[in-house]
């Protein structure tokens, strides 16, 4: 079996045409899995905070569900990264999605038996789906060249849009499904999440073969054989540049993610407090998620053609604008809150794709998946901290204050990129 797999990979190593065919095929499989994965992540975003508020009886800890599933996604990011590096994307990603589906099933059971302990454990496990959904963006880049990397990332993310936009808008219908099954209405979206995540995992496990990461590793090993002698001082300089790139890419990903998660987490609670119903909340979150993923194709082209630095700075400015609009928007104004959340999604999209491209540029195939997983751990931990603190900020200050804090953090991206430009000259 092993030798068959090796000979299958071997045919791609020596043929550029076969590599391009596999690159396109892998992208299609990743896109299909991302449609399901997008629907899975939407449940936690839309109703996680509302479910916790109902079960806890207070708003103060409404950010806890997002904190738990982002904390769970931190552990999952590490595990998925390690599994992918060792066994390939197929095993790592399918494991993460199926774990997320099992977590969603646990949330459904917890809501039915009113068990806070099971809810918290299940939300933690459910976070594996969120981490995997993000890490799947890397799978399409394994066989991409330097000028295709951001575009390949963005193609994978565009596919997420279909499921991620449909998910929040299915909150009310899925609530009715849950009610018809004698379950709490807020458990409904997690039924969708369980099915979607498990389907995403099975799609990757069955169809993502030969594994693009394993093929890319074999190609790199062959190239290394052909270029056996490399100047040692060039390697030293390259490693230094790589460390700087990984740090900068990670910082961009962390800042853009913590701003987005913090404001997004408290928006459903803020809207509900001003009289909005679940359908209105679902629509706003659906448009927010569309703004997170739908612009991806254009963003990827921008990053590849105009450059990483330009898009990072644009991300900071857009996120800062989102924070200000959220801060000044009347709580009962659907128009202004929708605008704030759409800007928030777009700014996050710019930060995610430019930061991802910087990380890919700064790693080689031997350490890429492992490094990507480690960076995503810090991204998830930052998101978890942002989720917890967002609930505390809103409970003891206001939603407007949360917007102002987001603006301040977003503007930090601009001096960071100016510093990098001077440092690398």
XYZ file of C-alpha atoms in Angstrom:
425
model
C 0.000 0.000 0.000
C 2.811 2.345 0.959
C 4.784 1.627 -2.216
C 1.657 2.265 -4.327
C 1.268 5.644 -2.639
C 4.956 6.462 -3.255
C 4.699 5.577 -6.943
C 1.533 7.706 -7.232
C 3.370 10.691 -5.760
C 6.400 10.002 -7.963
C 4.410 10.610 -11.165
C 3.718 14.209 -10.019
C 7.324 14.934 -9.000
C 8.652 14.714 -12.567
C 5.743 16.263 -14.471
C 4.830 19.966 -14.303
C 1.575 19.281 -16.159
C 0.555 16.655 -13.605
C 1.449 19.043 -10.776
C -0.819 21.746 -12.230
C -3.646 19.239 -12.666
C -3.291 18.138 -9.038
C -3.071 21.786 -7.899
C -6.419 22.550 -9.596
C -8.027 19.316 -8.399
C -6.895 19.918 -4.803
C -8.348 23.435 -4.921
C -11.722 22.054 -6.060
C -11.790 19.498 -3.199
C -10.780 22.152 -0.657
C -13.463 24.490 -2.026
C -16.141 21.802 -1.680
C -15.127 21.058 1.915
C -15.098 24.799 2.686
C -18.734 25.167 1.576
C -19.681 22.680 4.314
C -17.135 24.079 6.771
C -18.474 27.613 6.354
C -21.975 26.486 7.315
C -20.543 24.746 10.372
C -18.706 27.744 11.805
C -21.712 30.076 11.411
C -23.719 28.430 14.225
C -21.278 29.328 16.978
C -20.870 32.876 15.701
C -24.601 33.532 15.476
C -26.186 31.876 18.492
C -23.361 30.701 20.757
C -23.451 33.868 22.875
C -27.271 33.853 22.996
C -27.382 30.200 24.118
C -24.884 30.904 26.918
C -26.798 34.003 27.996
C -30.026 31.954 28.282
C -28.343 29.156 30.229
C -26.248 31.437 32.475
C -28.936 34.089 32.972
C -26.475 36.995 32.563
C -24.796 39.011 29.796
C -21.481 39.339 31.657
C -20.242 35.990 30.363
C -21.859 36.159 26.914
C -18.377 36.205 25.378
C -17.529 32.883 27.044
C -18.821 30.564 24.246
C -16.698 32.314 21.608
C -13.782 32.225 24.063
C -14.229 28.479 24.573
C -14.463 27.554 20.920
C -11.562 29.848 20.026
C -9.557 28.276 22.881
C -10.516 24.857 21.522
C -9.484 26.025 18.083
C -6.051 26.944 19.500
C -5.431 23.365 20.607
C -6.916 22.039 17.367
C -4.730 24.368 15.261
C -1.645 22.856 16.897
C -2.861 19.257 16.501
C -4.044 19.773 12.896
C -0.731 21.475 12.024
C 1.312 18.635 13.515
C -0.823 15.919 11.889
C -0.679 17.698 8.527
C 3.107 18.101 8.678
C 3.600 14.443 9.497
C 0.832 12.657 7.564
C -0.442 15.274 5.072
C -3.343 17.728 4.841
C -5.899 14.961 4.296
C -5.507 13.416 7.742
C -5.010 16.683 9.615
C -7.978 18.537 8.127
C -10.447 15.642 8.160
C -9.626 14.988 11.843
C -10.255 18.660 12.720
C -13.598 18.929 10.921
C -14.983 15.666 12.320
C -13.927 16.720 15.845
C -15.817 20.008 15.298
C -18.912 18.017 14.278
C -18.706 15.901 17.434
C -18.459 19.109 19.491
C -21.614 20.466 17.814
C -23.464 17.239 18.737
C -22.328 17.776 22.340
C -23.751 21.333 22.323
C -27.120 19.984 21.134
C -27.186 17.431 23.971
C -26.109 20.087 26.530
C -28.904 22.446 25.435
C -31.448 19.630 25.776
C -30.394 18.517 29.257
C -29.483 22.079 30.383
C -25.939 21.075 31.359
C -23.491 23.991 31.533
C -20.511 21.667 32.090
C -21.281 19.679 28.922
C -21.979 22.925 27.010
C -18.550 24.335 27.885
C -16.711 21.087 27.053
C -18.617 20.719 23.771
C -17.991 24.322 22.711
C -14.287 23.721 23.330
C -14.336 20.647 21.048
C -16.558 22.471 18.511
C -13.699 24.990 18.136
C -11.730 22.345 16.212
C -13.971 23.091 13.236
C -13.142 26.799 13.327
C -9.383 26.113 13.387
C -9.658 23.567 10.583
C -11.774 25.895 8.483
C -8.967 28.442 8.679
C -6.144 25.940 8.121
C -7.853 24.517 5.046
C -6.884 27.763 3.265
C -3.270 26.544 3.284
C -4.060 23.261 1.515
C -4.667 25.007 -1.796
C -1.273 26.745 -1.646
C 0.976 23.686 -1.278
C 1.481 23.336 -5.027
C 1.115 27.057 -5.864
C 4.087 29.149 -6.996
C 5.038 32.449 -5.338
C 2.764 34.514 -7.616
C -0.238 32.239 -6.985
C -0.119 31.884 -3.195
C -2.467 34.668 -2.086
C -4.838 33.921 -4.970
C -4.907 30.205 -4.063
C -5.647 31.114 -0.426
C -8.440 33.416 -1.518
C -10.076 30.837 -3.829
C -10.382 28.442 -0.870
C -11.880 31.218 1.249
C -14.417 32.299 -1.395
C -15.920 28.798 -1.212
C -16.454 29.261 2.534
C -18.797 32.149 1.723
C -21.578 29.929 0.405
C -21.930 27.930 3.613
C -21.000 30.761 5.965
C -23.634 33.136 4.552
C -26.320 30.469 4.379
C -25.636 29.370 7.975
C -26.727 32.525 9.871
C -29.754 32.946 7.593
C -30.849 29.406 8.467
C -30.967 30.252 12.193
C -34.749 30.723 12.246
C -35.615 27.687 10.030
C -33.198 25.470 11.994
C -34.737 26.819 15.216
C -38.122 25.614 13.965
C -36.610 22.217 13.121
C -35.221 21.989 16.665
C -38.564 23.052 18.194
C -40.377 20.417 16.116
C -37.967 17.858 17.612
C -38.756 19.135 21.149
C -35.371 20.836 21.467
C -34.547 24.443 22.417
C -34.680 26.688 19.293
C -31.064 27.842 19.803
C -29.862 24.233 19.457
C -31.103 24.223 15.839
C -28.081 25.905 14.203
C -25.788 23.374 15.909
C -27.694 20.537 14.171
C -26.657 22.170 10.902
C -23.087 22.611 12.219
C -22.762 18.931 13.176
C -23.858 17.693 9.741
C -21.811 20.333 7.868
C -18.539 19.763 9.720
C -18.739 15.973 9.434
C -19.475 16.257 5.689
C -16.467 18.608 5.286
C -14.207 16.093 7.044
C -15.441 13.148 4.985
C -15.055 15.104 1.721
C -11.378 15.752 2.461
C -10.688 12.256 3.759
C -12.230 10.527 0.737
C -11.187 12.831 -2.118
C -8.009 14.751 -1.151
C -5.599 12.202 -2.600
C -2.794 12.167 -3.489
C -2.148 14.618 -0.681
C -0.891 17.996 -2.055
C 1.447 18.585 0.900
C 3.097 15.165 0.529
C 3.519 15.778 -3.205
C 5.008 19.242 -2.525
C 7.450 17.669 -0.029
C 8.522 15.076 -2.617
C 9.047 17.830 -5.241
C 11.138 19.857 -2.758
C 13.242 16.782 -1.893
C 13.914 16.166 -5.601
C 14.924 19.805 -6.143
C 17.221 19.626 -3.139
C 18.966 16.613 -4.635
C 19.551 18.497 -7.882
C 20.887 21.596 -6.083
C 22.979 19.816 -3.478
C 25.471 22.604 -2.804
C 24.060 25.835 -1.350
C 26.181 28.591 0.192
C 25.901 28.481 3.982
C 25.874 32.265 4.458
C 22.889 32.559 2.078
C 20.980 30.089 4.280
C 21.779 32.137 7.415
C 20.471 35.351 5.811
C 17.395 33.518 4.546
C 16.617 32.111 8.014
C 16.871 35.600 9.531
C 14.448 36.965 6.919
C 12.156 33.987 7.546
C 11.979 34.655 11.296
C 11.118 38.305 10.664
C 8.457 37.330 8.106
C 6.849 34.766 10.421
C 6.729 37.333 13.260
C 5.164 40.039 11.056
C 2.678 37.663 9.412
C 1.645 36.312 12.824
C 1.200 39.835 14.228
C -1.027 40.844 11.306
C -3.150 37.694 11.716
C -3.427 38.089 15.503
C -4.386 41.785 15.528
C -6.930 41.538 12.706
C -8.477 38.402 14.255
C -8.774 39.707 17.824
C -10.461 42.927 16.619
C -12.919 41.024 14.448
C -13.787 38.367 17.051
C -14.233 40.886 19.900
C -16.703 43.150 18.099
C -18.478 40.318 16.256
C -19.011 38.279 19.452
C -20.917 41.022 21.260
C -22.951 42.311 18.299
C -25.785 39.695 18.580
C -26.108 40.432 22.314
C -25.995 44.222 21.662
C -28.671 43.905 18.953
C -30.915 41.664 21.052
C -30.663 44.191 23.898
C -32.058 46.839 21.530
C -35.021 44.710 20.421
C -33.687 42.890 17.330
C -35.059 39.397 16.699
C -33.123 36.278 15.661
C -33.872 36.765 11.950
C -32.433 40.302 11.986
C -29.359 39.140 13.939
C -28.890 36.231 11.508
C -29.079 38.578 8.517
C -26.475 40.989 9.966
C -24.101 38.163 10.863
C -24.683 36.594 7.437
C -23.657 39.843 5.704
C -20.677 40.117 8.066
C -19.525 36.599 7.207
C -20.063 37.324 3.492
C -17.760 40.331 3.890
C -15.210 38.081 5.612
C -15.003 35.614 2.732
C -16.644 36.868 -0.489
C -14.038 39.587 -1.309
C -11.279 36.961 -1.039
C -10.659 36.462 -4.744
C -10.118 40.188 -5.293
C -8.013 40.404 -2.123
C -5.772 37.547 -3.251
C -5.132 39.249 -6.596
C -4.382 42.548 -4.782
C -1.901 40.835 -2.462
C -0.132 39.045 -5.327
C -0.083 42.027 -7.708
C 0.263 45.125 -5.468
C 1.998 43.599 -2.469
C 1.569 42.349 1.082
C 2.393 45.677 2.802
C -0.247 47.716 0.958
C -3.030 45.252 1.838
C -1.973 45.041 5.519
C -2.144 48.855 5.831
C -5.542 48.841 4.081
C -6.687 46.184 6.584
C -5.725 48.405 9.518
C -7.591 51.421 8.108
C -10.762 49.436 7.292
C -10.817 47.736 10.728
C -10.351 51.129 12.411
C -13.309 52.495 10.424
C -15.395 49.457 11.474
C -14.632 50.130 15.141
C -15.660 53.774 14.833
C -18.913 52.983 12.998
C -19.776 50.328 15.625
C -19.021 52.806 18.425
C -21.259 55.561 17.042
C -24.043 53.409 15.524
C -27.407 53.572 17.345
C -28.163 50.156 18.846
C -31.476 49.878 16.993
C -30.089 50.925 13.589
C -29.807 47.875 11.344
C -28.171 49.951 8.592
C -25.270 51.297 10.674
C -24.635 48.059 12.563
C -24.664 46.134 9.274
C -22.174 48.633 7.789
C -19.893 48.265 10.847
C -19.983 44.460 10.633
C -19.377 44.432 6.870
C -16.344 46.727 7.259
C -15.176 44.477 10.103
C -15.398 41.417 7.837
C -13.605 43.136 4.951
C -10.767 44.406 7.163
C -10.335 40.909 8.631
C -10.280 39.451 5.096
C -7.489 41.833 4.028
C -5.490 41.023 7.177
C -5.993 37.265 6.917
C -4.967 36.898 3.264
C -1.992 39.299 3.424
C -0.805 37.786 6.742
C -1.211 34.256 5.376
C 0.812 35.138 2.257
C 3.610 36.572 4.452
C 3.692 33.336 6.503
C 3.821 31.143 3.373
C 6.609 33.307 1.877
C 8.613 32.931 5.101
C 8.449 29.124 5.425
C 9.660 26.167 3.392
C 7.782 22.959 2.685
C 9.686 21.059 5.418
C 8.322 23.263 8.227
C 5.329 24.985 6.629
C 2.341 23.062 8.025
C 3.858 22.910 11.511
C 4.609 26.665 11.518
C 1.167 27.477 10.117
C -0.424 25.435 12.902
C 1.689 27.151 15.574
C 0.812 30.626 14.264
C -2.876 29.721 14.188
C -2.584 28.639 17.855
C -1.593 32.201 18.793
C -4.312 33.621 16.539
C -6.915 31.449 18.276
C -5.614 32.281 21.769
C -5.786 35.991 20.946
C -9.339 35.503 19.677
C -10.233 33.650 22.872
C -8.871 36.482 25.035
C -10.735 39.004 22.874
C -14.000 37.073 23.274
C -13.754 36.967 27.072
C -12.694 40.600 27.428
C -15.344 41.820 24.964
C -18.118 40.551 27.256
C -16.487 42.194 30.277
C -15.958 45.519 28.422
C -19.603 45.657 27.283
C -20.953 44.585 30.694
C -18.915 47.126 32.674
C -18.601 49.902 30.063
C -20.378 49.791 26.683
C -20.430 48.375 23.167
C -19.173 51.785 21.981
C -16.050 51.431 24.150
C -15.425 48.045 22.532
C -15.529 49.765 19.126
C -13.014 52.417 20.237
C -10.612 49.745 21.543
C -10.901 47.918 18.198
C -10.047 51.131 16.334
C -6.938 51.703 18.450
C -5.667 48.133 17.906
C -6.354 48.319 14.161
C -4.313 51.479 13.714
C -1.288 49.702 15.255
C -0.938 47.745 11.988
C 0.142 50.896 10.124
C 3.294 51.727 12.191
C 4.161 47.998 12.313
C 4.353 47.828 8.505
C 6.297 51.131 8.305
C 8.775 49.684 10.840
C 9.098 46.482 8.777
C 9.813 48.441 5.572
C 12.653 50.368 7.279
C 13.967 47.253 9.026
C 14.213 45.218 5.821
C 15.868 47.947 3.699
